[in-house]
Short mmCIF file of C-alpha atoms in Angstrom, two decimals:
data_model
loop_
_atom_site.label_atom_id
_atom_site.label_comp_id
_atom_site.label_asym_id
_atom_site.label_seq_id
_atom_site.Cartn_x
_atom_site.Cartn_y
_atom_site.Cartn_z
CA UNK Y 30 -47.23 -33.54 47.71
CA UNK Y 31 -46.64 -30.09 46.29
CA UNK Y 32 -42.86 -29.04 45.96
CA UNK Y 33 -42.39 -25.62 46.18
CA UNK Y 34 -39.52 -23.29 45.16
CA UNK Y 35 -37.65 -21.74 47.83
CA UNK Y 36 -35.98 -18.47 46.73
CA UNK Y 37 -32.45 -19.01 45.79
CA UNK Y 38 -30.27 -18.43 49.30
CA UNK Y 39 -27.83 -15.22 48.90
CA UNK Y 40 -24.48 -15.79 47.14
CA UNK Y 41 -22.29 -18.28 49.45
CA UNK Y 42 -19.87 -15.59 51.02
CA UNK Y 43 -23.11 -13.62 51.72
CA UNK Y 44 -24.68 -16.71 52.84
CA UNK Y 45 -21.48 -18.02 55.51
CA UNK Y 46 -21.87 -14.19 56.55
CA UNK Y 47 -25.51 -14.45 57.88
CA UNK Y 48 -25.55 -18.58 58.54
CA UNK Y 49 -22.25 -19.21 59.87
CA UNK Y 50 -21.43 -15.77 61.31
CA UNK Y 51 -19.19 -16.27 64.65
CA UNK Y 52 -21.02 -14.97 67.47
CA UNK Y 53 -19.62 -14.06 70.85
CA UNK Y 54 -22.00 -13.39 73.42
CA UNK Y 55 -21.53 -12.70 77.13
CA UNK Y 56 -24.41 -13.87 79.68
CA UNK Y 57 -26.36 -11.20 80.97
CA UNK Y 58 -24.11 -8.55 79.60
CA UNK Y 59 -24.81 -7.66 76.23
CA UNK Y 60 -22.66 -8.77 72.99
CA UNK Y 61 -19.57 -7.03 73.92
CA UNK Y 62 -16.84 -10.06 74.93
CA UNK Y 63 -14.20 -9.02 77.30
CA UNK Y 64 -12.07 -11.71 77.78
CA UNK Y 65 -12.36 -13.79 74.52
CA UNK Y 66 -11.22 -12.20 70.80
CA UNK Y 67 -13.34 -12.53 68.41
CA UNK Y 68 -11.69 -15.43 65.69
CA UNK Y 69 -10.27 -14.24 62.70
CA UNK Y 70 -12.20 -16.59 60.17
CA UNK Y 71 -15.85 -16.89 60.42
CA UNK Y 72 -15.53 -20.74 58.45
CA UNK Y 73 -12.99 -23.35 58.88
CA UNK Y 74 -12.72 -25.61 55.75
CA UNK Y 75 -10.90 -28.83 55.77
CA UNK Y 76 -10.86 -32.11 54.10
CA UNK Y 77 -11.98 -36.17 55.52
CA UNK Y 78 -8.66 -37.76 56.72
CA UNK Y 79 -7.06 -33.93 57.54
CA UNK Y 80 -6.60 -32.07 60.72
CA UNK Y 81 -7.98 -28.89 61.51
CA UNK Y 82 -7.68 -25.93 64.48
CA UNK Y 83 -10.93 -23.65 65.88
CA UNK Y 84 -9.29 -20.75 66.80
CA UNK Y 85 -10.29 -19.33 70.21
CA UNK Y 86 -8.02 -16.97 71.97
CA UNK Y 87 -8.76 -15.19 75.36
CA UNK Y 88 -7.65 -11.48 75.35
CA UNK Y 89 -7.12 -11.50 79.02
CA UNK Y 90 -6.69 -14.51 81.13
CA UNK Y 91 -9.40 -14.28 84.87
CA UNK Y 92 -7.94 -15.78 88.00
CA UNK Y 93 -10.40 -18.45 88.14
CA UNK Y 94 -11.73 -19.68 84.60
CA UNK Y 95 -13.05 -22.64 82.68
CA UNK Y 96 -12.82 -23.38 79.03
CA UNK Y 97 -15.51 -25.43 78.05
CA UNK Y 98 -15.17 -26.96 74.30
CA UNK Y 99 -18.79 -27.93 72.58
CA UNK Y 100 -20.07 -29.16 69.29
CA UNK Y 101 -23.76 -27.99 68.59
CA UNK Y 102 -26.20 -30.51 67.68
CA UNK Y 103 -27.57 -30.11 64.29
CA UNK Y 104 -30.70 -32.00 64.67
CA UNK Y 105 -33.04 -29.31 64.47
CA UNK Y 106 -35.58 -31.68 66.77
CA UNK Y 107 -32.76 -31.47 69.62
CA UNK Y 108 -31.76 -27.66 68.96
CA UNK Y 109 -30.11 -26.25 71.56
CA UNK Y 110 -28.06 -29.95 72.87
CA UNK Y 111 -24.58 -29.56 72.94
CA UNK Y 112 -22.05 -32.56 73.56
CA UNK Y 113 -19.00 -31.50 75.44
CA UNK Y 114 -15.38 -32.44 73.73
CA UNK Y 115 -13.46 -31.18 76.66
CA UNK Y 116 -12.93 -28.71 80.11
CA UNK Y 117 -9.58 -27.00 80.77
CA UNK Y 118 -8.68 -25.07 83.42
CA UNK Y 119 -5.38 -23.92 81.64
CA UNK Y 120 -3.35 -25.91 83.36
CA UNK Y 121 -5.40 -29.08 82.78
CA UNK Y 122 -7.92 -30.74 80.51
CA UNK Y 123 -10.51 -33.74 80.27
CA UNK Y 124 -12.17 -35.21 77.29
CA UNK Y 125 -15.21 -36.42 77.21
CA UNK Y 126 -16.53 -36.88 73.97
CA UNK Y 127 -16.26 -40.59 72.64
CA UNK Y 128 -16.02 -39.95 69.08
CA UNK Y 129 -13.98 -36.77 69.47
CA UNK Y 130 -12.27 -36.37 72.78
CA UNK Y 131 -9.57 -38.78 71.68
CA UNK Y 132 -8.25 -36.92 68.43
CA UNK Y 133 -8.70 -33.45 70.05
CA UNK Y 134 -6.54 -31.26 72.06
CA UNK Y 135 -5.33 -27.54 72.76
CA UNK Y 136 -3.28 -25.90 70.56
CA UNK Y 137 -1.70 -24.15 73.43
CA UNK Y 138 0.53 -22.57 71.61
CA UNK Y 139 0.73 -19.88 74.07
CA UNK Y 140 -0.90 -18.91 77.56
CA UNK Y 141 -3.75 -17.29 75.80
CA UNK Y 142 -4.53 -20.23 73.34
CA UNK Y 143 -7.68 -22.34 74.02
CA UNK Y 144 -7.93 -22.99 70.10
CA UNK Y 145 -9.13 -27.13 69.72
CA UNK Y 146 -7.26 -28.81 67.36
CA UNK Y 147 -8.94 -32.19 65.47
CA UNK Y 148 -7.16 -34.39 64.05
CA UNK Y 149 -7.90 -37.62 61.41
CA UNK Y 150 -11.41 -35.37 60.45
CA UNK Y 151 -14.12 -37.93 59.57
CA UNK Y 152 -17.71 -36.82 57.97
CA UNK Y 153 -19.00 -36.86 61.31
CA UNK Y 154 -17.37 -33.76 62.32
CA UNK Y 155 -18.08 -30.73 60.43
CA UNK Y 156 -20.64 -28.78 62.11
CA UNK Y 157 -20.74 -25.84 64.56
CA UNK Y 158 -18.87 -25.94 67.57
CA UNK Y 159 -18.58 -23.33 70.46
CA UNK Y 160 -16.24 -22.03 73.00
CA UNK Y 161 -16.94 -21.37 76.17
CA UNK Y 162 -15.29 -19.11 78.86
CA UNK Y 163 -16.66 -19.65 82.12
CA UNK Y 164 -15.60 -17.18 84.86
CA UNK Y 165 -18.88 -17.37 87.25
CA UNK Y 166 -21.28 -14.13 86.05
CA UNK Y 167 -19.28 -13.10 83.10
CA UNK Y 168 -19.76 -16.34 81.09
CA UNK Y 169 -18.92 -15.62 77.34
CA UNK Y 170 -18.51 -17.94 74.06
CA UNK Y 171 -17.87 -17.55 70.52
CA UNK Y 172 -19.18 -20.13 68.08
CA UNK Y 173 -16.91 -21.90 64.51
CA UNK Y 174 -17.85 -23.82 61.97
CA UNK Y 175 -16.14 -26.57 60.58
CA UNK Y 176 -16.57 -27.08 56.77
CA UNK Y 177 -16.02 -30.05 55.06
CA UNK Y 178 -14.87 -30.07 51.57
CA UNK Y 179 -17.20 -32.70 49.44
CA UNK Y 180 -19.31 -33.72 47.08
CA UNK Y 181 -23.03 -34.26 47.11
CA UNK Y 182 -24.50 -37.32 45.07
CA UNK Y 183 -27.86 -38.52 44.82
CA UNK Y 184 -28.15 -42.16 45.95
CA UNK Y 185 -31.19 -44.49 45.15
CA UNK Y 186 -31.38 -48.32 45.13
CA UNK Y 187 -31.68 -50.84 42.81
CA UNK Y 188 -35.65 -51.14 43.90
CA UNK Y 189 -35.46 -47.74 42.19
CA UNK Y 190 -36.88 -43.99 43.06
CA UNK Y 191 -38.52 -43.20 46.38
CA UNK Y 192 -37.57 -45.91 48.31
CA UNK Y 193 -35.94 -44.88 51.62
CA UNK Y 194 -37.51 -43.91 54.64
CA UNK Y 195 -35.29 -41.26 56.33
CA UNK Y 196 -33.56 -43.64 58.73
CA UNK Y 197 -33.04 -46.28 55.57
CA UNK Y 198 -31.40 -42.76 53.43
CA UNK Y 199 -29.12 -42.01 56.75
CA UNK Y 200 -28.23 -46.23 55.91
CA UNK Y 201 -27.93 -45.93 52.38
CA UNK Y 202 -25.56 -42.90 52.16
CA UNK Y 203 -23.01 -44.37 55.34
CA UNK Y 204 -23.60 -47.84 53.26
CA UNK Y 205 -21.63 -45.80 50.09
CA UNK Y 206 -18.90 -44.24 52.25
CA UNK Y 207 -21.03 -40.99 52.88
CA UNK Y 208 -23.49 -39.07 55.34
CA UNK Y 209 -26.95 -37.67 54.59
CA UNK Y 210 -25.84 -34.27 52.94
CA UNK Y 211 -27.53 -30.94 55.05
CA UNK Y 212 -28.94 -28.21 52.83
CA UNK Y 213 -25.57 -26.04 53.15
CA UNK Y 214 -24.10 -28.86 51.16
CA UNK Y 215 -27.20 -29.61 48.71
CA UNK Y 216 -27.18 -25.74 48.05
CA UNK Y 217 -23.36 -25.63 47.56
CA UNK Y 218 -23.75 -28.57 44.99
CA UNK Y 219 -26.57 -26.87 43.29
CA UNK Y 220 -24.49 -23.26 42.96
CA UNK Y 221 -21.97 -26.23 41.47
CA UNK Y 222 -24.10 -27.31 38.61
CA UNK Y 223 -26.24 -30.32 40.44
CA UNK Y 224 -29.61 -30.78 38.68
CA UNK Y 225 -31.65 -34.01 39.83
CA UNK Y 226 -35.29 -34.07 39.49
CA UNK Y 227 -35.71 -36.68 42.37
CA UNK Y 228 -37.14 -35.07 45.95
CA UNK Y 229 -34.61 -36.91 48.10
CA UNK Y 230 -33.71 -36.90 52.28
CA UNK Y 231 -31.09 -34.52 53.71
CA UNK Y 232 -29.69 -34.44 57.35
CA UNK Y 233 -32.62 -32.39 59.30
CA UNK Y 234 -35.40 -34.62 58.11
CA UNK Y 235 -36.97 -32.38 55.19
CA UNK Y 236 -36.57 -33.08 51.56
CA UNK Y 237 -35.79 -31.32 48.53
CA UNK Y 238 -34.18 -31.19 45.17
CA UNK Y 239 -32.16 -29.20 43.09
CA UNK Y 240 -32.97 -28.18 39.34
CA UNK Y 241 -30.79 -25.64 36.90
CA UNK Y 242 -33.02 -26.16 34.08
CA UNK Y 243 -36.60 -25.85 35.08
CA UNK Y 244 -38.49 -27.87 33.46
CA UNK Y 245 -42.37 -29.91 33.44
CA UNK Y 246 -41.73 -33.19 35.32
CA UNK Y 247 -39.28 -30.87 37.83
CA UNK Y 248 -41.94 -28.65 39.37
CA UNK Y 249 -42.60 -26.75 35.83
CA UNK Y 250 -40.90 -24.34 33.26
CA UNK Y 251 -42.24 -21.56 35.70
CA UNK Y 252 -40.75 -21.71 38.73
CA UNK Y 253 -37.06 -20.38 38.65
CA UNK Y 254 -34.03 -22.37 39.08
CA UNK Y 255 -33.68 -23.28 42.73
CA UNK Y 256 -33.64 -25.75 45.39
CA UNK Y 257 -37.18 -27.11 45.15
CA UNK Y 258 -38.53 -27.74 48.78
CA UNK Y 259 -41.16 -30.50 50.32
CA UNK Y 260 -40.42 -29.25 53.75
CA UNK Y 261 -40.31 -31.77 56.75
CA UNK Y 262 -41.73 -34.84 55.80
CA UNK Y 263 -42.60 -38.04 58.53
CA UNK Y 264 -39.49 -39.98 58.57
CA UNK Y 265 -40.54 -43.26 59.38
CA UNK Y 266 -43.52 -43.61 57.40
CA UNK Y 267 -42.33 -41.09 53.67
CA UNK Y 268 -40.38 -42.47 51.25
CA UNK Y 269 -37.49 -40.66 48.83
CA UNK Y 270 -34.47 -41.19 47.16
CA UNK Y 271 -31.00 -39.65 49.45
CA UNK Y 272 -28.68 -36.63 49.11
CA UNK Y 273 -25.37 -37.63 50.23
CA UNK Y 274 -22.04 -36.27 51.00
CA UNK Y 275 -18.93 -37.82 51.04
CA UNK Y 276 -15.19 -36.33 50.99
CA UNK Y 277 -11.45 -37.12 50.60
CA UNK Y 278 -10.43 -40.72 50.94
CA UNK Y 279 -7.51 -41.99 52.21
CA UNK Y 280 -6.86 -44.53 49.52
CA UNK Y 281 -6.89 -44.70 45.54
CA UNK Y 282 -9.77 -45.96 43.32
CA UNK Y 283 -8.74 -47.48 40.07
CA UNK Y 284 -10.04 -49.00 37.22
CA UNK Y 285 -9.64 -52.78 36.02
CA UNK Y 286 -10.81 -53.14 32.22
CA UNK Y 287 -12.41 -56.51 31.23
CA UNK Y 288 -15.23 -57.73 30.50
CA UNK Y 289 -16.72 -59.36 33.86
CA UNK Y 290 -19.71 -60.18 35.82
CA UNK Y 291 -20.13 -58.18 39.22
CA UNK Y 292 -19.29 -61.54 41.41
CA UNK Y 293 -15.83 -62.01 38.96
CA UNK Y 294 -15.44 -58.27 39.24
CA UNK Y 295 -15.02 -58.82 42.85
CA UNK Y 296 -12.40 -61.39 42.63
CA UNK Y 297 -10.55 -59.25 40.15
CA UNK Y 298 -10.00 -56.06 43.07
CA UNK Y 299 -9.23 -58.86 45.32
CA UNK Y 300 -6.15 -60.17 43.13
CA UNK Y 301 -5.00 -56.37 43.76
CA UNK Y 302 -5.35 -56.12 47.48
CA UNK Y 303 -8.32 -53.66 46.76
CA UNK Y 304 -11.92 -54.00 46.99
CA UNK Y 305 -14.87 -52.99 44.91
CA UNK Y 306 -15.50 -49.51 45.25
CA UNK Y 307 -18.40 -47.75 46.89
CA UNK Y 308 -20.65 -45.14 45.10
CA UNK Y 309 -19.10 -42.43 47.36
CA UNK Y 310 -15.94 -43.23 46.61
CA UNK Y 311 -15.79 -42.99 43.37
CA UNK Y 312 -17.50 -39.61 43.25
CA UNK Y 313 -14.47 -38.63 45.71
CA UNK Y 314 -11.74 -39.91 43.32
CA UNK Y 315 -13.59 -38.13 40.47
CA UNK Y 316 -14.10 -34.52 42.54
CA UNK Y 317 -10.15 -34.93 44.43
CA UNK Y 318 -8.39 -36.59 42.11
CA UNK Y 319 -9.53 -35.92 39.23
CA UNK Y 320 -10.52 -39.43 38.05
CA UNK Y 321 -11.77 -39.85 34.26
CA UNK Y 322 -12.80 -42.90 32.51
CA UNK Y 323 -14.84 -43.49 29.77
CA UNK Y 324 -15.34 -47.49 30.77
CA UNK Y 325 -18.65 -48.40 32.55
CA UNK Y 326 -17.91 -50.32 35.83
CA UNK Y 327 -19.19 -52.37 38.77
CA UNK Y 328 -19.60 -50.88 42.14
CA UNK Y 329 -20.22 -52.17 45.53
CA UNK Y 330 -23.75 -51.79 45.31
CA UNK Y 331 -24.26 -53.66 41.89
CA UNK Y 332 -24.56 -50.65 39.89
CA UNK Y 333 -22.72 -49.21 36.91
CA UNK Y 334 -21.12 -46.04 37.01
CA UNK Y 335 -17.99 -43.98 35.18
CA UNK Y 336 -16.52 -40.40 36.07
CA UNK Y 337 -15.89 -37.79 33.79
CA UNK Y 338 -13.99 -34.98 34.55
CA UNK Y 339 -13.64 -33.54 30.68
CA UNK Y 340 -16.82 -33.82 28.99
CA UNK Y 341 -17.30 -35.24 25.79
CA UNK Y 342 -20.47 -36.69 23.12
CA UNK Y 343 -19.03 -40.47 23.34
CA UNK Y 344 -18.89 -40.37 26.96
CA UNK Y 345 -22.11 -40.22 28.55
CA UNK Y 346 -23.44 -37.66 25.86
CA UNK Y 347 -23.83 -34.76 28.51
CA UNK Y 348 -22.30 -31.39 28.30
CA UNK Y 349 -20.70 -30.87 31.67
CA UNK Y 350 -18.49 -33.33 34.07
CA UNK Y 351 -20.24 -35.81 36.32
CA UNK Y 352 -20.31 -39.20 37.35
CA UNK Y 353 -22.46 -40.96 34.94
CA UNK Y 354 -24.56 -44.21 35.95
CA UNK Y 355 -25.63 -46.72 33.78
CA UNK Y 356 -28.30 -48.37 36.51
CA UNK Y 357 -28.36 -51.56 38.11
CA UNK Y 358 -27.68 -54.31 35.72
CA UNK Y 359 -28.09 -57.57 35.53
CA UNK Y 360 -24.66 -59.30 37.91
CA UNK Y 361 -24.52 -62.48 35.95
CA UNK Y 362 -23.92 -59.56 32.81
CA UNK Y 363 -20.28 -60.14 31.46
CA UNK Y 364 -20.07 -56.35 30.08
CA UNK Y 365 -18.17 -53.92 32.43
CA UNK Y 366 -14.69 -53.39 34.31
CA UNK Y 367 -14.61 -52.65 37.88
CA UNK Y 368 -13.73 -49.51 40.22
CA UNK Y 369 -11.79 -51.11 42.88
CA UNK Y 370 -10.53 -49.08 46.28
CA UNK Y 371 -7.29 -49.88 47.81
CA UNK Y 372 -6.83 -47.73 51.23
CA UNK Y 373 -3.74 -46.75 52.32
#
């Protein structure tokens, strides 16, 4: 497999300009919309656990309308499917999304607000959604996006690199209290100083990896920094490592020193009403709440991992913030603490 480097994207406000632009459109009648305003903010950025509003406000209200509430599927393979939230007549509304329909409403805070309002945001729901005014031959829509704020991580097993098939990465990442990143989010984290020279799955199906320092084993000293692409690759028979993404928790991660084997490590979170904390977790304490330890501990998966936020030679030896990983040691091991999560 040959990776090869795709030119860096334009800078992100460029880049939410030309990927994420809202666009109204009116069936059959040219760009112009007539009865919907065009939202104020192109990008709608919001946090896991947090509630957010898609603004869509009708400049004029018809006599007979329809406001139809969709979220775009991202799955480039099923391009073009959109799963209704909910109708509304104005007067009236249905849900009928599963996941969604039950935390989302109308604003209404007037008689020209359709805005949707989500509440309890999971990882699930950023993502392009559209609304739609349906008035018979002058159908018109204008499309959001919802932005989650997050971290990316790379994620591989204790078998090692290049061992997920794309279904087995999707597993993997919601196994560590995250979602398969998309390349938005992989870019993001690369404009944010990630550099990992492991090709690994993102949400669409194709792989990639990001590198600041080019570099031999990462594609070569030649190519520029980038996002280094192998395109779409067969999901079920390919292996790579996993880009995931993960966000605010509702719940605190804290450290318990000692010196403990990963099954006693488990006993010690449960003597604190807490439980050993996932990968994804602990990169969300270290990105939200600024979590910094210099102490090696267990996680869920039976690896060994410690955040730092200020950088600094006897912690990890690197130059800039990250969470560090000291692999997959031995369990029986009577070395490390443990990073426990308590939700609230």
């Amino acid at each position: 497999m040959n990776a090869k480097n795709l030119s860096p994207p334009p800078p992100p406000g460029v880049f939410h300009l030309l990927a994420f632009a809202i666009q109204g459109t009116v069936r059959g009648s040219g760009p112009a919309l007539r009865y919907l305003l065009q939202p104020p903010q192109q990008v709608i950025t919001s946090q896991r656990g947090a509630n957010a509003t898609l603004p869509c406000m009708l400049r004029v209200r018809p006599k007979n309308y329809r406001v139809k509430w969709t979220r775009l599927e991202p799955d480039p393979e099923r391009r073009g499917v959109e799963h209704i939230i909910l109708i509304t007549n104005g007067a009236q509304h249905r849900g009928y999304d599963e996941a969604l329909a039950p935390r989302a409403s109308l604003r209404a805070a007037h008689s020209l607000d359709a805005s949707l309002r989500i509440t309890g945001l999971t990882l699930d729901d950023g993502g392009r959604y559209r609304c739609e005014l349906v008035n018979g031959l002058e159908d018109e829509s204008v499309t959001v996006t919802l932005e989650l704020d997050g971290v990316v991580f790379p994620y591989q097993n204790s078998n090692g690199r290049y061992q997920f098939t794309y279904q087995e990465a999707r597993q993997a990442c919601e196994g560590q209290d995250g979602k398969l990143a998309t390349y938005q989010q992989l870019y993001k984290a690369w404009t944010e100083g990630l550099d990992w020279c492991n090709a690994g799955w993102i949400e669409d199906g194709t792989v990639h990896y990001p590198i600041i320092d080019s570099r031999e084993p990462c594609g070569g000293k030649l190519l520029p920094p980038g996002i280094r692409s192998y395109g779409a690759r067969d999901k079920g028979k390919e292996r790579f490592d996993a880009f995931c993404f993960t966000s605010a928790v509702k719940g605190q991660v804290f450290f318990i020193k000692g010196r403990m084997s990963f099954q006693e490590a488990g006993a010690s979170c449960e003597a604190q009403g807490s439980v050993v904390a996932r990968v994804g977790q602990l990169y969300a304490a270290w990105r939200f709440s600024w979590l910094d330890r210099c102490d090696g501990g267990w996680l869920e998966d039976g690896s060994v991992r410690f955040p730092i936020t200020v950088a600094r030679p006897l912690c990890g030896g690197l130059s800039h913030p990250g969470v560090r990983s000291l692999g997959f040691p031995d369990k029986e091991l009577r070395v490390y603490g443990v990073y426990c999560y308590r939700p609230t």
